[in-house]
mmCIF file of C-alpha atoms and ligand atoms in Angstrom:
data_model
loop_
_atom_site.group_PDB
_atom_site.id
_atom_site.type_symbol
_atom_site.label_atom_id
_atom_site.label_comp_id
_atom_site.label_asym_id
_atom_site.label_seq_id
_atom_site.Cartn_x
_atom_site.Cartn_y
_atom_site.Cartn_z
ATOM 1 C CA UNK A 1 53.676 160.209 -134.917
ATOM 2 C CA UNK A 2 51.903 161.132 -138.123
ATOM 3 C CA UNK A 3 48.354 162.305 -138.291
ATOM 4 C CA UNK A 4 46.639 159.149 -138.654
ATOM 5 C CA UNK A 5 43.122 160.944 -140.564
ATOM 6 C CA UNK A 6 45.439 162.570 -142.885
ATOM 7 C CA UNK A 7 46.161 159.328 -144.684
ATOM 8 C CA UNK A 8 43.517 157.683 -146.894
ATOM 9 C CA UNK A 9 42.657 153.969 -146.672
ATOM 10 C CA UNK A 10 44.196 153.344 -150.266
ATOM 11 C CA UNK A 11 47.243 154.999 -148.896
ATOM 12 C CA UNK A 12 47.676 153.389 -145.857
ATOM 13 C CA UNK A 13 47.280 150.316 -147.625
ATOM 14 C CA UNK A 14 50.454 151.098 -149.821
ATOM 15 C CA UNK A 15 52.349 152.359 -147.509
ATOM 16 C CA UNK A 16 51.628 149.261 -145.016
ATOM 17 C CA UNK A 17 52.924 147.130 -147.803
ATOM 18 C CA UNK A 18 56.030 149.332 -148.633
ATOM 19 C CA UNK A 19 56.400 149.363 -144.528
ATOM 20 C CA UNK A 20 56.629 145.844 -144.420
ATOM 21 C CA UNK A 21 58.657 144.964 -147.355
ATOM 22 C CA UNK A 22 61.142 147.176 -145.632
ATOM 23 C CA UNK A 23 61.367 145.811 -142.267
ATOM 24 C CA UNK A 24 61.638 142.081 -143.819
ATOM 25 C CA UNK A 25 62.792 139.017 -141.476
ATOM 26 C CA UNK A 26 63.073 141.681 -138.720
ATOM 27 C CA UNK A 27 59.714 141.874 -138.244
ATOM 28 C CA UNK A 28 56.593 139.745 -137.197
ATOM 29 C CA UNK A 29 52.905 140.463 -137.270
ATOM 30 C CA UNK A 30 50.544 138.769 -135.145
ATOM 31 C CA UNK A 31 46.990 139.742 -135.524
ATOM 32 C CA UNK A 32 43.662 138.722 -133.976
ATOM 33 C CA UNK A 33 41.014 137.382 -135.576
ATOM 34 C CA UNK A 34 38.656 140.116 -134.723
ATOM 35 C CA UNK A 35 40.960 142.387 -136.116
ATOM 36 C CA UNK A 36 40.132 145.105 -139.459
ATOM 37 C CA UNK A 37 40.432 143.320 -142.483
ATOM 38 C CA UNK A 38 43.414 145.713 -143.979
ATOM 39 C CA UNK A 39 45.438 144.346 -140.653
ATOM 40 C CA UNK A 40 44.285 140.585 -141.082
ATOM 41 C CA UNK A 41 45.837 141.108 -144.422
ATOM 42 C CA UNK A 42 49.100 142.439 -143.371
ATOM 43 C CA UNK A 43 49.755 140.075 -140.681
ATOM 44 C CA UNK A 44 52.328 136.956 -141.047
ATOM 45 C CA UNK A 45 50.116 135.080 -138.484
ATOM 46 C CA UNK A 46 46.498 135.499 -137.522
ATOM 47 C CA UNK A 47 44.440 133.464 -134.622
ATOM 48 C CA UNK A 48 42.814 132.981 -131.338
ATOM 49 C CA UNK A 49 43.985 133.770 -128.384
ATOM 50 C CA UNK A 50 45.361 130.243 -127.291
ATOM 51 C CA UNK A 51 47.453 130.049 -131.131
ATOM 52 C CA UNK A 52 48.841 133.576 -130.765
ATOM 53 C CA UNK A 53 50.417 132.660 -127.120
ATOM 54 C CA UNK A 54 51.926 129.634 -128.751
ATOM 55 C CA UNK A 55 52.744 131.430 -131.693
ATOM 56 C CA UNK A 56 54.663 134.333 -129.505
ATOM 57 C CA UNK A 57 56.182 131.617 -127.644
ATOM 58 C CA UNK A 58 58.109 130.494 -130.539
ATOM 59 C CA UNK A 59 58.667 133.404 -132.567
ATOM 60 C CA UNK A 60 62.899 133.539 -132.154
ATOM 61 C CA UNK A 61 64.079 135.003 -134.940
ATOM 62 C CA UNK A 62 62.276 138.241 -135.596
ATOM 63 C CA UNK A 63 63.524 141.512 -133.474
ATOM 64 C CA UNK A 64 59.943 143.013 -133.822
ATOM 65 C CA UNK A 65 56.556 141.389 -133.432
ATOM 66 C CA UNK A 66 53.792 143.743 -133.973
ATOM 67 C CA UNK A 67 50.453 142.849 -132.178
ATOM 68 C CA UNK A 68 47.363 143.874 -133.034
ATOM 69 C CA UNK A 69 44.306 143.279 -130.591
ATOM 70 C CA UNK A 70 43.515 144.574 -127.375
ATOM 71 C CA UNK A 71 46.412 144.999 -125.329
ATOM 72 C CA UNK A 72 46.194 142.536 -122.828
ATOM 73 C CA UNK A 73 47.481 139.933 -125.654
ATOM 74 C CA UNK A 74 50.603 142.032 -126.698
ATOM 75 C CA UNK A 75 51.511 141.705 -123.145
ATOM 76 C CA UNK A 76 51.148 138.174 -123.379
ATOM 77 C CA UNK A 77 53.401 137.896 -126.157
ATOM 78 C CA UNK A 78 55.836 140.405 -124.474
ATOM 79 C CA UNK A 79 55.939 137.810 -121.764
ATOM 80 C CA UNK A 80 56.314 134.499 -123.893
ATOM 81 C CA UNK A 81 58.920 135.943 -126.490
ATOM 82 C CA UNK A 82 62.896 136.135 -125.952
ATOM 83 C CA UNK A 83 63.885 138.992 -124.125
ATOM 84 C CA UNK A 84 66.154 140.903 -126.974
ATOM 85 C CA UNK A 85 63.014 141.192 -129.273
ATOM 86 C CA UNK A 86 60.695 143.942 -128.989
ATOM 87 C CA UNK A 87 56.724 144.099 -128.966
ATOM 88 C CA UNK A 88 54.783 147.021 -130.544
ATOM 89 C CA UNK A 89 51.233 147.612 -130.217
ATOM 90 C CA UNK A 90 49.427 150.094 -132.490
ATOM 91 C CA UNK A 91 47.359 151.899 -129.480
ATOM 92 C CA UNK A 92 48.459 150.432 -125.962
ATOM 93 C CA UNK A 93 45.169 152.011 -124.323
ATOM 94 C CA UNK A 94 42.980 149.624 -126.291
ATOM 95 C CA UNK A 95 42.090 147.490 -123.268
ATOM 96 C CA UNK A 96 39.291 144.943 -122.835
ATOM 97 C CA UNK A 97 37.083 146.045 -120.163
ATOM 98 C CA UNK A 98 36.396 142.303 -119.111
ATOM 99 C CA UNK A 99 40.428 142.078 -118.427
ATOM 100 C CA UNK A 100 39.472 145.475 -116.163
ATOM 101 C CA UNK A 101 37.032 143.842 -113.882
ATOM 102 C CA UNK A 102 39.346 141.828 -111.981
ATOM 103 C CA UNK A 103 42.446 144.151 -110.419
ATOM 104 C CA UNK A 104 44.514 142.314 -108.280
ATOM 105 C CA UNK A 105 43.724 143.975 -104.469
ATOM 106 C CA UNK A 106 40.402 142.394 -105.328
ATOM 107 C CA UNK A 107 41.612 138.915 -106.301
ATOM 108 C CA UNK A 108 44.120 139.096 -103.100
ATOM 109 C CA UNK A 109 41.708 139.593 -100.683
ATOM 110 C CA UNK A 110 39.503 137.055 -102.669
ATOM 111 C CA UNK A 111 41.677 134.654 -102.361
ATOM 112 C CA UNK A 112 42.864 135.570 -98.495
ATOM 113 C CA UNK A 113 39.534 134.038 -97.538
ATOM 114 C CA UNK A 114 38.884 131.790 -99.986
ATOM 115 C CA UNK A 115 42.016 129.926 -98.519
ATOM 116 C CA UNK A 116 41.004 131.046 -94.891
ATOM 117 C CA UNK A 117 38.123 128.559 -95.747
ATOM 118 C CA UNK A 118 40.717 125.606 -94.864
ATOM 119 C CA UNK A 119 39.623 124.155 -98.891
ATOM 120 C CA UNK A 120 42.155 123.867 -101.698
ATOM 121 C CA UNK A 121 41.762 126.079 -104.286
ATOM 122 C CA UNK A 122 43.911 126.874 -107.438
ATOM 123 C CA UNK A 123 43.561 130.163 -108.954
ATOM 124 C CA UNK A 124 42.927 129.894 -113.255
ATOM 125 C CA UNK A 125 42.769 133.638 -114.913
ATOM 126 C CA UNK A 126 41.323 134.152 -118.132
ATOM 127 C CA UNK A 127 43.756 134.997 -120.712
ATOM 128 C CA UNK A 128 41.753 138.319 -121.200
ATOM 129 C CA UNK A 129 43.482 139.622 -117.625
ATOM 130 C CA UNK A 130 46.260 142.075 -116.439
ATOM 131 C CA UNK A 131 49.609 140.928 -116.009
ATOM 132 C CA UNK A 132 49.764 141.190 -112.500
ATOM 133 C CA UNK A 133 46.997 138.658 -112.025
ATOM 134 C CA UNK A 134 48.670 135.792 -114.706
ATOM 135 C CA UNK A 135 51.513 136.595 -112.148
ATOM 136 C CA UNK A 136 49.248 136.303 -109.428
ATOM 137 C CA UNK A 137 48.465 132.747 -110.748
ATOM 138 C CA UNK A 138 51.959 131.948 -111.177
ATOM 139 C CA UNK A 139 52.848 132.197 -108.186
ATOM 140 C CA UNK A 140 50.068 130.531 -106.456
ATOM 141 C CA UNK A 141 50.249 127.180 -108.458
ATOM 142 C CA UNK A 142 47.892 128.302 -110.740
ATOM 143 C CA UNK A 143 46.821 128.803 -114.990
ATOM 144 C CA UNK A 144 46.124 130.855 -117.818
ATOM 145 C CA UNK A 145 43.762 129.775 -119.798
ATOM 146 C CA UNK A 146 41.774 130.921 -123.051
ATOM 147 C CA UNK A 147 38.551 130.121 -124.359
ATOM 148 C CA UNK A 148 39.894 126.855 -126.059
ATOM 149 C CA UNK A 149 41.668 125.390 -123.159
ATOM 150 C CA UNK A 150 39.217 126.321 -120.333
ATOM 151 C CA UNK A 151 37.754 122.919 -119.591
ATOM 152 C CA UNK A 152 41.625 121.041 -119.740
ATOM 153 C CA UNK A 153 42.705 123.757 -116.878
ATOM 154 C CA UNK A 154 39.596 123.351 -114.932
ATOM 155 C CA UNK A 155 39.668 119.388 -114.944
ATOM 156 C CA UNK A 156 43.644 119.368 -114.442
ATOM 157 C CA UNK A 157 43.036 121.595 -111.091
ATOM 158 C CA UNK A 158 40.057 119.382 -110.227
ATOM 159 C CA UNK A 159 41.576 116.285 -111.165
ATOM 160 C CA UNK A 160 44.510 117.584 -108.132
ATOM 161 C CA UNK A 161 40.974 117.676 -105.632
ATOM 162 C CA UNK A 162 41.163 121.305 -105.486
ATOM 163 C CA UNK A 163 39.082 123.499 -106.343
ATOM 164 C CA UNK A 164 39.114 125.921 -109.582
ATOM 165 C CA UNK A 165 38.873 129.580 -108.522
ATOM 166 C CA UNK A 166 38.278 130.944 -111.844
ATOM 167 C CA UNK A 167 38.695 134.852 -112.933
ATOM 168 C CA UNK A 168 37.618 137.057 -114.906
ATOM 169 C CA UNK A 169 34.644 135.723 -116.967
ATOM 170 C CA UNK A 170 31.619 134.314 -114.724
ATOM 171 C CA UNK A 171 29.919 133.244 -118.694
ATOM 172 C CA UNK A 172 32.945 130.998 -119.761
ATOM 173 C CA UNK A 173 33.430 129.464 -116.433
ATOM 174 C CA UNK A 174 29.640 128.383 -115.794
ATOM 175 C CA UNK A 175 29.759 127.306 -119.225
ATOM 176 C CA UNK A 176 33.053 125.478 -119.059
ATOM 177 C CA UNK A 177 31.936 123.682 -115.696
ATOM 178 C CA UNK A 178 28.308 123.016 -117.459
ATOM 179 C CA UNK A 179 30.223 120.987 -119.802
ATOM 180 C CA UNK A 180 31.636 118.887 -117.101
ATOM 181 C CA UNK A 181 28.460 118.018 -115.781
ATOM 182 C CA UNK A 182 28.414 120.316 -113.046
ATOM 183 C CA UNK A 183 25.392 122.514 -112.287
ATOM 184 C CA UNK A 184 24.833 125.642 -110.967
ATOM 185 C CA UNK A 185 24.397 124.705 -107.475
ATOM 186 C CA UNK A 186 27.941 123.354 -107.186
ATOM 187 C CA UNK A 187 29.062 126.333 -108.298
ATOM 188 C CA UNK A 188 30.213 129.523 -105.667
ATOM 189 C CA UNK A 189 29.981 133.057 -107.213
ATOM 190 C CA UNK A 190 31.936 135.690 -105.839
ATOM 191 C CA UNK A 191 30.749 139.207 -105.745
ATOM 192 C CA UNK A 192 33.828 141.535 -106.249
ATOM 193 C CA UNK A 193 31.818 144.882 -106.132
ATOM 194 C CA UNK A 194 30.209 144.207 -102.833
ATOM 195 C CA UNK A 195 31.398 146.210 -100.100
ATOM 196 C CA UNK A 196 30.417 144.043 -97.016
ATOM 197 C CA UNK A 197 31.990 140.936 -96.068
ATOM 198 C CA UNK A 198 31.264 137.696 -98.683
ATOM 199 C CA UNK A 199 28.739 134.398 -96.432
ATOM 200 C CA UNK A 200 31.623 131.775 -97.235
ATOM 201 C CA UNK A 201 29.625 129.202 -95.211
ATOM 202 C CA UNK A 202 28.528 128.231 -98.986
ATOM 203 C CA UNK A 203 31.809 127.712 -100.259
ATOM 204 C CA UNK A 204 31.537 123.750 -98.661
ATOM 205 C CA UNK A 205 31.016 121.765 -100.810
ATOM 206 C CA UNK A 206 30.773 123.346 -103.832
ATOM 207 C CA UNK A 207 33.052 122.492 -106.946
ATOM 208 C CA UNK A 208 34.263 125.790 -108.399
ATOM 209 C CA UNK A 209 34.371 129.514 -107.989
ATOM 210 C CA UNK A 210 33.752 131.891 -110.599
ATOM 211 C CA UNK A 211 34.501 135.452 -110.620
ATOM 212 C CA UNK A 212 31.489 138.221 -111.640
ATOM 213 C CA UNK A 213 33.134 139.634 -114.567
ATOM 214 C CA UNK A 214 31.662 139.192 -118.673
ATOM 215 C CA UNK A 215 32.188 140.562 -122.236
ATOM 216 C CA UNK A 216 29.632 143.129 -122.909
ATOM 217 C CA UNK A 217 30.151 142.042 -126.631
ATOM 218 C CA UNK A 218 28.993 138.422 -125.730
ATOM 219 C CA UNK A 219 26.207 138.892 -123.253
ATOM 220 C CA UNK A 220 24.548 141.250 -125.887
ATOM 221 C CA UNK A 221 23.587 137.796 -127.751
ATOM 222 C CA UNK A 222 20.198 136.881 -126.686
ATOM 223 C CA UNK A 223 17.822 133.820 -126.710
ATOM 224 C CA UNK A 224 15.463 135.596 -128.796
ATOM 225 C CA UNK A 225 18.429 136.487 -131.386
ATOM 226 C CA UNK A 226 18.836 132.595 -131.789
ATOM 227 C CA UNK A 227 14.796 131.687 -131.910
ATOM 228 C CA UNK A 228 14.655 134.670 -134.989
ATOM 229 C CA UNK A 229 17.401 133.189 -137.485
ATOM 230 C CA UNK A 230 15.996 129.267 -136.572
ATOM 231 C CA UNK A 231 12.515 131.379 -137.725
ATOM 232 C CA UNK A 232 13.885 132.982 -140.429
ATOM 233 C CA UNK A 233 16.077 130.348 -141.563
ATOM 234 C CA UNK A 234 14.645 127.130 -140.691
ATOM 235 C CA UNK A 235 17.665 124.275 -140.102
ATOM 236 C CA UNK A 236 20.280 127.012 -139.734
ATOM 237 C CA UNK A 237 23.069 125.862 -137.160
ATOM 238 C CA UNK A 238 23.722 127.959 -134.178
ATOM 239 C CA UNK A 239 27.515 128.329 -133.152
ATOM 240 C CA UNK A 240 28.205 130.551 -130.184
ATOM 241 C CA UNK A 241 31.655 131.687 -128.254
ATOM 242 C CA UNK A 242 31.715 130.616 -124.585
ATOM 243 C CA UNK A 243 31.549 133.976 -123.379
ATOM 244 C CA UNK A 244 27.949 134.586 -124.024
ATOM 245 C CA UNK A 245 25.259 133.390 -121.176
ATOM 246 C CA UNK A 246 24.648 130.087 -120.509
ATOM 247 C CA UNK A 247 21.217 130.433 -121.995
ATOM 248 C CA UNK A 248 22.358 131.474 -125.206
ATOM 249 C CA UNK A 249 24.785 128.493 -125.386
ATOM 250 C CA UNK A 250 22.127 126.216 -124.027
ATOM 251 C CA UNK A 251 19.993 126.961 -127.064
ATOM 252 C CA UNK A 252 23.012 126.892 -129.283
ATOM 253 C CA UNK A 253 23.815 123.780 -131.090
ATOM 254 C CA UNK A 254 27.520 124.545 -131.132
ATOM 255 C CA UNK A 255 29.705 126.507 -128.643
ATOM 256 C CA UNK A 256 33.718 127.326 -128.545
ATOM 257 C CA UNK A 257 36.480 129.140 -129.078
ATOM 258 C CA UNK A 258 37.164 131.542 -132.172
ATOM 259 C CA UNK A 259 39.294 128.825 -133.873
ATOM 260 C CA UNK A 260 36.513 126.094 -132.905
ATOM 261 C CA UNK A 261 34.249 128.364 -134.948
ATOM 262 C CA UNK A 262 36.366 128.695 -137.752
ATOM 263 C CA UNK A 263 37.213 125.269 -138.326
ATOM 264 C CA UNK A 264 33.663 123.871 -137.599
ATOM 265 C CA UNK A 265 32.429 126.282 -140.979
ATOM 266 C CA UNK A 266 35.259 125.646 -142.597
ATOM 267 C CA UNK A 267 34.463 121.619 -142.543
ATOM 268 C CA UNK A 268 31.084 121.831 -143.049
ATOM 269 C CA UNK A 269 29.284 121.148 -146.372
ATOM 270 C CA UNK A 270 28.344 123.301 -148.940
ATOM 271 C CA UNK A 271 24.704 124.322 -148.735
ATOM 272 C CA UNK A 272 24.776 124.505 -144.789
ATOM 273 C CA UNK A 273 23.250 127.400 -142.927
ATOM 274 C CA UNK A 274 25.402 129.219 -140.263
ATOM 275 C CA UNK A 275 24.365 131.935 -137.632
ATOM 276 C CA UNK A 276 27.415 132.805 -135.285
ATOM 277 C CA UNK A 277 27.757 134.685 -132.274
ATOM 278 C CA UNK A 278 30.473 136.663 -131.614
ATOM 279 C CA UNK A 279 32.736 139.934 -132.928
ATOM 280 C CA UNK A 280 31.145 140.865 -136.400
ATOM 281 C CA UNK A 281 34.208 141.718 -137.685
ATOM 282 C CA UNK A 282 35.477 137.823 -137.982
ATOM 283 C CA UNK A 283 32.053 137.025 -138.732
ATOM 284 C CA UNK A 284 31.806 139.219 -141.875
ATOM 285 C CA UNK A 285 35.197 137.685 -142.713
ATOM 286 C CA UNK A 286 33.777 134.507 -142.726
ATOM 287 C CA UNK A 287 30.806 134.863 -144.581
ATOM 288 C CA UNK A 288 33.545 136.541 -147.308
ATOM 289 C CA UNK A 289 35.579 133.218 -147.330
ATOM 290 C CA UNK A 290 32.276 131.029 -147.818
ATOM 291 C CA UNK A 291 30.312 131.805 -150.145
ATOM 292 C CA UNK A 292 28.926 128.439 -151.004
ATOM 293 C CA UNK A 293 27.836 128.641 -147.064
ATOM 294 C CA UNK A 294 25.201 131.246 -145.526
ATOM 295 C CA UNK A 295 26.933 132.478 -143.037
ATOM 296 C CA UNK A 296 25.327 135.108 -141.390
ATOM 297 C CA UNK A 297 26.325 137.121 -137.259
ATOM 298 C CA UNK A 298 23.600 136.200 -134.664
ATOM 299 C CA UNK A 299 23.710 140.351 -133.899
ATOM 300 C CA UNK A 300 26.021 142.707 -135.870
ATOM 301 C CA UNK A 301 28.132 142.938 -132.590
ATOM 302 C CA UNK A 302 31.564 144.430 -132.956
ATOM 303 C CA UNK A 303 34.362 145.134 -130.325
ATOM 304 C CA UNK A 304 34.982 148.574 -129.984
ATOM 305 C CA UNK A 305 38.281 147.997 -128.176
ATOM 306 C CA UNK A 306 39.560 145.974 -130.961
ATOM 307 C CA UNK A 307 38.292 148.299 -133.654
ATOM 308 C CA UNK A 308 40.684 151.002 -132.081
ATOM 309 C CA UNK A 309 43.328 149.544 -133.419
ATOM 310 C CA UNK A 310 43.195 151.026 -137.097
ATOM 311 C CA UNK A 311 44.828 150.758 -140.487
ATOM 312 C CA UNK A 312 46.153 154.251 -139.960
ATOM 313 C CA UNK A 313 47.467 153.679 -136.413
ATOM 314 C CA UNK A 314 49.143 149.948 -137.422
ATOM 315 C CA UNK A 315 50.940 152.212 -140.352
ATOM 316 C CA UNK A 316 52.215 154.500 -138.199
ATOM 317 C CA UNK A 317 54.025 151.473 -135.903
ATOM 318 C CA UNK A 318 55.417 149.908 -139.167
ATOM 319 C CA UNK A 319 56.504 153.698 -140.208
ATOM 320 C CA UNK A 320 58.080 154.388 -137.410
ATOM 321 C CA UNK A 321 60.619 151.231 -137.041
ATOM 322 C CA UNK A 322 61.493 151.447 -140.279
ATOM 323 C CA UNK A 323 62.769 155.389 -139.161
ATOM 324 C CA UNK A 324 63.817 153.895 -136.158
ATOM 325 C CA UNK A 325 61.007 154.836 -133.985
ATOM 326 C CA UNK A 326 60.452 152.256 -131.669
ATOM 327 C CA UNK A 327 57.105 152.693 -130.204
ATOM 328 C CA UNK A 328 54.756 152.367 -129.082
ATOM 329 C CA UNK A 329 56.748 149.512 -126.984
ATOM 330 C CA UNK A 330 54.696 147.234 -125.177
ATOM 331 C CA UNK A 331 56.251 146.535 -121.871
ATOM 332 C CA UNK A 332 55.690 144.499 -118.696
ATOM 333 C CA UNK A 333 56.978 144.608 -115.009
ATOM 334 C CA UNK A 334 59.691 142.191 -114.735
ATOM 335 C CA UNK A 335 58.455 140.313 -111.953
ATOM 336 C CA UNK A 336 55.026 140.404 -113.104
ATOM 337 C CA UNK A 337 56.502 138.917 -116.213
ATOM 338 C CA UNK A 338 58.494 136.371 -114.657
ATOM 339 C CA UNK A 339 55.299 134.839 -112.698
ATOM 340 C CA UNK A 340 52.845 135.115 -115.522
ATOM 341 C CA UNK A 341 55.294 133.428 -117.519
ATOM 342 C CA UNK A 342 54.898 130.797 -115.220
ATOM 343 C CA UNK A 343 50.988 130.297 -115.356
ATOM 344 C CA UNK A 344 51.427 130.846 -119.116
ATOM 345 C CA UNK A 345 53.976 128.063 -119.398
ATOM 346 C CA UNK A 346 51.945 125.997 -117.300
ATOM 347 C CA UNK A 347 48.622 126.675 -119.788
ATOM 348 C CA UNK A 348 50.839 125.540 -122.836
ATOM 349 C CA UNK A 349 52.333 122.272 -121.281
ATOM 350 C CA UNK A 350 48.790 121.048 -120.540
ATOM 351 C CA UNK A 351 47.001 122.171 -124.035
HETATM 352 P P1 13P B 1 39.457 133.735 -128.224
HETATM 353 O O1 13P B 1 40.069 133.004 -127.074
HETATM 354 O O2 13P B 1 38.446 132.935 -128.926
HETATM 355 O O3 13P B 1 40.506 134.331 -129.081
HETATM 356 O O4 13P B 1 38.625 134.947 -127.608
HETATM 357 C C1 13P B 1 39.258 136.075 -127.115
HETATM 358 C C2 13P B 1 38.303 137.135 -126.893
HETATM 359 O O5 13P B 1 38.642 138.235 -126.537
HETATM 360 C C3 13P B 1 36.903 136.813 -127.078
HETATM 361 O O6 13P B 1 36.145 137.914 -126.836
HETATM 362 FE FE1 SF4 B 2 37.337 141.834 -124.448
HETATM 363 FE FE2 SF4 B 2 34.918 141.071 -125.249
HETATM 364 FE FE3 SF4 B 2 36.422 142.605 -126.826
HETATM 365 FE FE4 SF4 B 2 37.043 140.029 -126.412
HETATM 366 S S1 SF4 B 2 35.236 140.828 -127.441
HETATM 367 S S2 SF4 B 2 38.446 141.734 -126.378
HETATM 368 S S3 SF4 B 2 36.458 139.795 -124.241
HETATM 369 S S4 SF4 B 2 35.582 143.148 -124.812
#
């Protein structure tokens, strides 16, 4: 692989450009929106997390899809797409470190005596997760979900009587159930870092699980963020992603998924005021696209894990297919596969 510092941005830019002209119908590139701009650009398809699983899931015709965001997503694609095509990812140990607080010897034993309890429960895993644990969910009747879809797999498991134990992200499942109308006494949190023993004589009765995992780039929006751009700004509208804290969304006029936040600028009027919480990156890109809107971040709050994958190091995939390089290959255990698949599947069919 080439030294990816040796290459200026106005070169990488060319050469990404001359890259992709090259690889033509054979390739794909499916890009997050929190991704650099110069990738955003590049890409044949760009979205949430929720439209780039249905977007893998029906990509047939290209040998090569490119991914760029963390890693946990290229798996997901490498699990949706047709086995004869291959998945790249620019740098494979750009992981989100709310996908690493749930490993599955924790979730086992979770759910061991969560069932030992003699309650139903169905297990629903963030889409920000490990493989092993989609396949975890797969084969225990369970979901995938994202941050668009959260509430429809929470109210199909509860609408079974059983009850939603939901992983990794405590932040979008209080706020999902919130939005149902439950509260936080009818909700159970489990404690995966505790050594002893969890009291499950609190279980009874209460209407969902959640996990204690979060996004350290969501919690990092506070209240008093939101109180200083109403101050500065007077009427400005507050839209927030459900990862951040319940307080945050509380005071928040608006709260959903990356998409939700795109659209809900993109449809509102000229003149309106906007402060949004979540990854700077698709922020900034926002304000760029509306200028007849002030559209301003909440925090300048990047991800650091998505930032790692760079201009220079997405070159270097593109370079290296079109010298018949394949790599770096994104690639999942087949059983693992086959189970997440599963949930997956199961997450599309009720979206
Ligand atoms: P979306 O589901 O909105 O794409 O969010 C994914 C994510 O990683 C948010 O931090
Ligand atoms: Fe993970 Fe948070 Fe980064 Fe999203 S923003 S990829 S949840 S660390």
């Amino acid at each position: 692989m080439k030294e990816e510092f040796a290459v200026s941005l106005e070169e990488t830019r060319e050469r990404i450009k001359t890259a992709r002209e090259r690889l033509g119908k054979d390739l794909v590139i499916l890009a997050h929106y929190y991704q650099n701009i110069d990738i955003v650009r590049a890409a044949d398809f760009v979205g949430d997390s929720l439209q780039l699983a249905q977007r893998a899931s029906k990509q047939t015709e290209a040998r090569y899809i490119v991914f760029c965001a963390v890693s946990f997503m290229a798996e997901m694609a490498r699990i949706l797409c047709q086995p004869q095509q291959k998945v790249f990812h620019p740098e494979l140990s750009a992981t989100c470190p709310l996908a690493e607080m749930a490993v599955i010897d924790d979730v086992e034993k979770a759910w061991k005596l969560l069932t030992a309890t003699g309650r139903r429960f169905v297990p629903v895993v963030y889409v920000n997760s490990r493989a092993d644990l989609k396949a975890f969910c797969g084969r225990n009747g369970g979901f995938v979900c994202t941050s668009a879809n959260a509430r429809k797999a929470m109210e199909h498991v509860m609408g079974q009587d059983a009850v939603p134990f939901f992983f990794p992200d405590e932040n979008l499942g209080r706020n999902t159930a919130h939005a149902m109308g439950i509260s936080d006494d009818e909700m159970f949190l489990w404690e995966p870092y505790e050594e002893i023993s969890p009291d499950l004589s609190g279980v009874a009765g209460k209407k969902v699980v959640l996990w204690r995992g979060f996004c350290y780039v969501h919690v990092a929006f506070k209240p008093s963020d939101i109180e200083e751009a109403r101050k500065t700004h007077g009427d400005i509208n507050v839209i927030v992603h459900p990862e951040c804290i319940p307080e945050v969304v509380r005071l928040s006029d608006y709260v959903g998924s990356t998409s939700y936040i795109k659209s809900t600028v993109e449809a509102a009027a000229p003149g309106t005021k906007w402060a949004i919480g979540t990854e700077i990156n698709f922020v900034e890109r926002l304000r760029a696209d509306h200028p007849d809107k002030l559209v301003i971040p909440l925090k300048e709050w990047g991800c650091r894990e998505m930032a790692r994958v760079t201009p220079q190091k997405f070159l270097a995939v593109l370079e290296n297919l079109v010298e018949g390089r394949a790599q770096p290959e994104v690639t999942v255990d087949p059983e693992d596969a086959r189970y997440a698949r599963v949930a997956l599947e199961r997450m599309l069919a009720i979206t």
